[in-house]
Tab-separated table of C-alpha atoms and ligand atoms in Angstrom:
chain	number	residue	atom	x	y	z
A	1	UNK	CA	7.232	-15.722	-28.283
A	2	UNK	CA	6.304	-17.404	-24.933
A	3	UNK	CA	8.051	-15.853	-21.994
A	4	UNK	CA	9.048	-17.989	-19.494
A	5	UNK	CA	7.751	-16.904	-16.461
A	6	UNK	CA	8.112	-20.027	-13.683
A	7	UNK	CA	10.954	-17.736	-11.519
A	8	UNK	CA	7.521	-16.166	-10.721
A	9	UNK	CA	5.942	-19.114	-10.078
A	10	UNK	CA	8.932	-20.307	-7.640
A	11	UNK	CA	9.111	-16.243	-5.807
A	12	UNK	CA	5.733	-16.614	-5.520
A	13	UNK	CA	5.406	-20.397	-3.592
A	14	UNK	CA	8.401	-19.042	-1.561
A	15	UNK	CA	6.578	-15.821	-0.451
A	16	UNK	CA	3.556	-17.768	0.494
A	17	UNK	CA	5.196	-20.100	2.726
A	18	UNK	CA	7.057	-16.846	4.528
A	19	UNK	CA	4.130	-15.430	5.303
A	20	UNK	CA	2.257	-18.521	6.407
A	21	UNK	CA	5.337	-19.244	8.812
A	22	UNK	CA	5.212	-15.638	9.876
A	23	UNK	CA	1.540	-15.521	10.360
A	24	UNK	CA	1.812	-19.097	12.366
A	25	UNK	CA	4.829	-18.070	14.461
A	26	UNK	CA	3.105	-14.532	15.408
A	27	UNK	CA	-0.476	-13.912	14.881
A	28	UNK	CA	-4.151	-15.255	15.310
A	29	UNK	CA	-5.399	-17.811	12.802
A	30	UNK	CA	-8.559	-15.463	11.994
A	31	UNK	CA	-5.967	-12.971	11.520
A	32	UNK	CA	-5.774	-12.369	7.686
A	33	UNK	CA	-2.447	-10.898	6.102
A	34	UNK	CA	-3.002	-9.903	1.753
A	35	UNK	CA	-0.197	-10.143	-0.586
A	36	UNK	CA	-0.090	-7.448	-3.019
A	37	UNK	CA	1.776	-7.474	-6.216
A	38	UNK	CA	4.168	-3.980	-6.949
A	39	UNK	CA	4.210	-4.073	-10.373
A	40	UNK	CA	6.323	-0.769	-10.967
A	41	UNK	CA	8.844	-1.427	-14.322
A	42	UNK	CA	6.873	-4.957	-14.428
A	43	UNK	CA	5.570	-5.912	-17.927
A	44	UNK	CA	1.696	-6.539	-17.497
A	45	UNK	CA	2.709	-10.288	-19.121
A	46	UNK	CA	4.097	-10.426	-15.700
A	47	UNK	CA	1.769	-9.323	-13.700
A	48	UNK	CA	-1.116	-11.344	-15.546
A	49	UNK	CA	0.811	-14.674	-14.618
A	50	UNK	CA	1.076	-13.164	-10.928
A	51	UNK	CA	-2.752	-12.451	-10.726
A	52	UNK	CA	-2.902	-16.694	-12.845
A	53	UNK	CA	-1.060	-18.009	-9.551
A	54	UNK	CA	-3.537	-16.160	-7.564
A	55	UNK	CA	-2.585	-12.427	-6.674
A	56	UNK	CA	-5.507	-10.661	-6.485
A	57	UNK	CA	-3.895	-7.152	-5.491
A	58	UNK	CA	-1.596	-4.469	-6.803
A	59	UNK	CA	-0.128	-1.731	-5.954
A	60	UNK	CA	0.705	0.798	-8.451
A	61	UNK	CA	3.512	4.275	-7.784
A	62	UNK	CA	3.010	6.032	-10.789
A	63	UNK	CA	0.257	7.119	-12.735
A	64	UNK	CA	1.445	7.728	-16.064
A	65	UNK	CA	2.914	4.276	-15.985
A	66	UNK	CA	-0.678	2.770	-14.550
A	67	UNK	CA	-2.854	4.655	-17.232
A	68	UNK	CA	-0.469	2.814	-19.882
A	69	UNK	CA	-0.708	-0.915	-18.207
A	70	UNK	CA	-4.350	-1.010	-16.630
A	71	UNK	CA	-6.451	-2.063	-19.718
A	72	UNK	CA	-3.698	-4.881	-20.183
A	73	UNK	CA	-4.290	-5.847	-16.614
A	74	UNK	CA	-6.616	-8.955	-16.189
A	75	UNK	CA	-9.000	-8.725	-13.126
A	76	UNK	CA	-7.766	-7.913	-10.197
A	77	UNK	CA	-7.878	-4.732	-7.515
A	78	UNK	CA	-5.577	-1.789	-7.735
A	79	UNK	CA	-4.264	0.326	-4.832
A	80	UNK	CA	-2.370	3.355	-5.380
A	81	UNK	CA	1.074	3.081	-2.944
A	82	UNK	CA	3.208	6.109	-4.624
A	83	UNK	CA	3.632	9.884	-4.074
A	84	UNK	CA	0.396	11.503	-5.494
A	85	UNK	CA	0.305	14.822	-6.811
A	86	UNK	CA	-2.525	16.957	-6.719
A	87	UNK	CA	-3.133	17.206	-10.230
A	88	UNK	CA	-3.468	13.484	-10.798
A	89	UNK	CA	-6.223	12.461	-8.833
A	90	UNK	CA	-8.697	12.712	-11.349
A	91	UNK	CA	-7.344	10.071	-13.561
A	92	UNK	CA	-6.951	7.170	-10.787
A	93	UNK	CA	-10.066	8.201	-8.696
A	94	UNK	CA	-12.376	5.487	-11.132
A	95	UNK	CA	-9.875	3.067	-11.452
A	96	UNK	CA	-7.867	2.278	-7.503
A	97	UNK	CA	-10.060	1.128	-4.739
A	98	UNK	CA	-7.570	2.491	-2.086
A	99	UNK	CA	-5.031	5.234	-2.137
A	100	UNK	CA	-2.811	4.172	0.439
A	101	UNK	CA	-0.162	7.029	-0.053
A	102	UNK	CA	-2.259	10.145	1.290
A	103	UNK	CA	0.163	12.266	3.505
A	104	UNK	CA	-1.510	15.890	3.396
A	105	UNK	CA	-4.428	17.938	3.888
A	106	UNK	CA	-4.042	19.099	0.797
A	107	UNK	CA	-3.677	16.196	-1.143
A	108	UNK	CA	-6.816	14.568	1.049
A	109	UNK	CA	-8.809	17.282	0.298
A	110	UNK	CA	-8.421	16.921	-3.538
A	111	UNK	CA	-9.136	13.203	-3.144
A	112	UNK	CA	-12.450	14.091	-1.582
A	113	UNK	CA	-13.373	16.588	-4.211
A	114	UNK	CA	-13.270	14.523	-7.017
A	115	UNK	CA	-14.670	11.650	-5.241
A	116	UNK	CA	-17.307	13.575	-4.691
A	117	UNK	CA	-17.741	14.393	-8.319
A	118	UNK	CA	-17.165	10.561	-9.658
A	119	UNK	CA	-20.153	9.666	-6.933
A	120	UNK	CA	-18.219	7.363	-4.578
A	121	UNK	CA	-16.682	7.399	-1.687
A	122	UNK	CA	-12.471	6.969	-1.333
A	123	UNK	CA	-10.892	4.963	0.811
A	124	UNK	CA	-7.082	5.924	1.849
A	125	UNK	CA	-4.736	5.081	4.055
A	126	UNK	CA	-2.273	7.674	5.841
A	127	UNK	CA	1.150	7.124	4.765
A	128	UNK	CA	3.748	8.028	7.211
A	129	UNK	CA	6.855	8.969	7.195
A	130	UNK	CA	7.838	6.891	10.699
A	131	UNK	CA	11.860	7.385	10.021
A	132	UNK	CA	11.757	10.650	9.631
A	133	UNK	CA	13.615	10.830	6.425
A	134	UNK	CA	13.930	13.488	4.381
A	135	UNK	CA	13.890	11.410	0.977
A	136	UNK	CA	10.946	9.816	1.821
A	137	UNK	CA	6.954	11.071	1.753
A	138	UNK	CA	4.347	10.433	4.327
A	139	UNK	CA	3.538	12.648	7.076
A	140	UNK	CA	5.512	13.527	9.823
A	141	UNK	CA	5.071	11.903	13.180
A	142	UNK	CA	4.482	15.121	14.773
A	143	UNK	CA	1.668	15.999	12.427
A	144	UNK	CA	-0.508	12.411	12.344
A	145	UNK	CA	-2.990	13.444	14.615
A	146	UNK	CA	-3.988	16.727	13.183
A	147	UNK	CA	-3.899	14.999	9.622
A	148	UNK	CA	-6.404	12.158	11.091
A	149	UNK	CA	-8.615	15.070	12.346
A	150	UNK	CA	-8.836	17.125	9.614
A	151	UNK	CA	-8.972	14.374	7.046
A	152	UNK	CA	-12.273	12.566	9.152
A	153	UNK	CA	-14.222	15.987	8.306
A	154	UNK	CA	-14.199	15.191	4.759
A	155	UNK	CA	-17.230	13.645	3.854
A	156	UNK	CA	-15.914	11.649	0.526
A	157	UNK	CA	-13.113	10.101	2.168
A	158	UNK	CA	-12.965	7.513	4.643
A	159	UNK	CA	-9.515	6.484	6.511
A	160	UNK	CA	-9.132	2.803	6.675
A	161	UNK	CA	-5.404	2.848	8.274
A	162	UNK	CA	-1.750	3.555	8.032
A	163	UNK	CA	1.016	2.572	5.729
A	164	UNK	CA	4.725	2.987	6.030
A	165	UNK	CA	8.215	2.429	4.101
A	166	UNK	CA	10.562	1.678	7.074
A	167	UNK	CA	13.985	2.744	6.663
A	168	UNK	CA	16.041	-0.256	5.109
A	169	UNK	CA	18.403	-0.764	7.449
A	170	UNK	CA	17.219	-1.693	11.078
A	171	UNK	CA	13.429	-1.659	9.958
A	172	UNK	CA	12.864	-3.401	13.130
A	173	UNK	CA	12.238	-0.891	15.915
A	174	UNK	CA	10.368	1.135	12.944
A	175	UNK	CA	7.597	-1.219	12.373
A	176	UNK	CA	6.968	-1.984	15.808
A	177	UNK	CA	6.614	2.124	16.373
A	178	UNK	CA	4.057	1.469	13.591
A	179	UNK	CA	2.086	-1.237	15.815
A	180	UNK	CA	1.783	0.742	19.061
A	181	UNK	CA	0.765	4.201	16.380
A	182	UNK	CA	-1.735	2.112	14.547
A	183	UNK	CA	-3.456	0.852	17.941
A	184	UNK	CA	-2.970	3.991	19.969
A	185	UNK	CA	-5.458	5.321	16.701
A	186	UNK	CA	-7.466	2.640	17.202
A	187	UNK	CA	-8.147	2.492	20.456
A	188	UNK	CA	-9.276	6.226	20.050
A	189	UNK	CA	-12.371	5.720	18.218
A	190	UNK	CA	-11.810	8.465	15.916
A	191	UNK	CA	-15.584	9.136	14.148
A	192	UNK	CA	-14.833	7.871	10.402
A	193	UNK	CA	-11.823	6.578	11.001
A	194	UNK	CA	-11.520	2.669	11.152
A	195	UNK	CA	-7.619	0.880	11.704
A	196	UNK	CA	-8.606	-2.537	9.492
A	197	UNK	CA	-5.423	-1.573	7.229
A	198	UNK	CA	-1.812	-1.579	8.297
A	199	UNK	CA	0.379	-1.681	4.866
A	200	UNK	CA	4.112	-2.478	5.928
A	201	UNK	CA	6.564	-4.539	4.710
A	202	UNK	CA	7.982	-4.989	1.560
A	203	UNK	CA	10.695	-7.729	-0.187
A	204	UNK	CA	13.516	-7.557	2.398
A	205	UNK	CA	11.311	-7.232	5.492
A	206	UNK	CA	7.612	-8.335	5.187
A	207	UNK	CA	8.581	-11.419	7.848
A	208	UNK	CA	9.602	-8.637	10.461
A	209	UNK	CA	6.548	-6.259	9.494
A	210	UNK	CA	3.971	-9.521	9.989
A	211	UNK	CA	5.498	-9.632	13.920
A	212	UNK	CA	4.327	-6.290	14.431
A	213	UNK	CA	0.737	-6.436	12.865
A	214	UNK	CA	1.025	-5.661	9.413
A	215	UNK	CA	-2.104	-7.340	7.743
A	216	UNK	CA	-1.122	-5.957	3.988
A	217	UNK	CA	2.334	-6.810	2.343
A	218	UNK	CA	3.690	-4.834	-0.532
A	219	UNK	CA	6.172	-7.529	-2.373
A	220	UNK	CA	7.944	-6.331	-5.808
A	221	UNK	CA	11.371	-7.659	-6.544
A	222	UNK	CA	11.301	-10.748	-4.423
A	223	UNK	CA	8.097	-11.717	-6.455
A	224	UNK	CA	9.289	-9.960	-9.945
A	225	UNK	CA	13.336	-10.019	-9.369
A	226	UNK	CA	15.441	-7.211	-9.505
A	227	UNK	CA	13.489	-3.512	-11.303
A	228	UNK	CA	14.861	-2.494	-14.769
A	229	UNK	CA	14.835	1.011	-14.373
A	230	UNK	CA	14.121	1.968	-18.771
B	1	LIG	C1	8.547	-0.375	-4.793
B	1	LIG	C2	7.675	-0.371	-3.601
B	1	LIG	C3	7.429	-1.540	-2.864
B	1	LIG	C4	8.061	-2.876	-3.190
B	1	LIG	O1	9.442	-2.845	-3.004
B	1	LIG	P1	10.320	-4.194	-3.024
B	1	LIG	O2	11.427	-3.929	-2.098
B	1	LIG	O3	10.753	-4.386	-4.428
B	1	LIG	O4	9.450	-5.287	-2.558
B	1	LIG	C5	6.549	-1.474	-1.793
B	1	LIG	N1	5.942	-0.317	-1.454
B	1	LIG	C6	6.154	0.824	-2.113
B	1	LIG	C7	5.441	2.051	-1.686
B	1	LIG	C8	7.022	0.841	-3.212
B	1	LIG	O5	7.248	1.982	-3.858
């Protein structure tokens, strides 16, 4: 049976003209903004007709779910956006070329060690937690710095920016916290630490999170329509 999958194809041509308008109205033209696919509860039928139209990135929560999709998956790159425990790592370390969800030491430091053991070097972003709610992970505000710190010491990890889930309502005054964090931490020339990466924005405010500098978009239902929690 042949799924019909052109609501996809119509999400999609909407998103893309969103963020063109978005990245017209409020950035540089050199100034590059990726799409990624959140394929959490999506079939990998889906997602292959996404990465057809041209999505070349996805972003994955859970790793039990991942393991079971990935060798459906036709080619595309993988980053890792959910809560990560420990215990995990070692079955996405091959696999994800960034783990944008890293909000501890501890977790950081597990990342490195079996990096160091698969021969490679991990990129990750810092995930935090910029509306200080208590459902939510990433690291507090209060603790960024010393995370950034500690984290540069390790030598199979290398920071490549910050990510953030907003709260939903009033995301606004959230994201453009996020701006003046991410290039306070760039301006600071932290040794192994670059700010190319700043993931925000996801179906009901990726328009708002382009104004204030995000240059990665994490898109599920507006692409995929409405999760189907099994
Ligand atoms: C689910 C999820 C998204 C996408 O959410 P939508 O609102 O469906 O676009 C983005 N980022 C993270 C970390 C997620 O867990």
């Amino acid at each position: 049976m042949e799924t019909d999958f052109s609501y996809i194809d119509e999400n999609y041509k909407r998103i893309l003209n969103n963020v063109s308008e978005a990245a017209a109205k409020y950035r540089k033209p050199e100034e590059k903004i990726r799409i990624m696919a959140v394929t959490k509860t999506v079939d990998p039928a889906a997602v292959n007709h996404a990465i057809g139209l041209g999505i070349d990135l996805l972003g994955e929560n859970r790793v039990q779910e991942y393991m079971s999709k990935k060798d459906a998956y036709k080619d595309a790159e993988v980053h890792f956006i959910g809560h990560l425990q420990t215990n995990k790592v070692k079955y996405i370390i091959d696999s994800v070329k960034l783990i944008q969800s890293v909000d501890s030491l501890k977790l950081a430091e597990e990342i490195d060690k079996h990096a160091n053991r698969a021969g490679k070097i991990q990129d990750i972003l810092i995930e935090l937690n910029i509306g200080g709610e208590e459902s939510k992970s990433g690291i507090d505000r209060s603790m960024l710095d010393e995370l950034i710190c500690r984290t540069a010491e390790l030598e199979h990890v290398r920071i490549k920016g910050l990510m953030a889930i907003p709260p939903a309502l009033g995301p606004e005054k959230f994201l453009c916290e996020m701006q003046e964090i991410y290039e306070d931490i760039s301006g600071k020339n932290i040794k192994n630490v670059s700010m190319d990466i700043l993931s925000m924005g996801m179906s009901g405010d990726y328009v708002q999170a382009i104004k204030y500098g995000s240059n990665l978009v994490r898109i599920g239902s507006a692409l995929f329509g409405a999760r189907i929690y099994k």
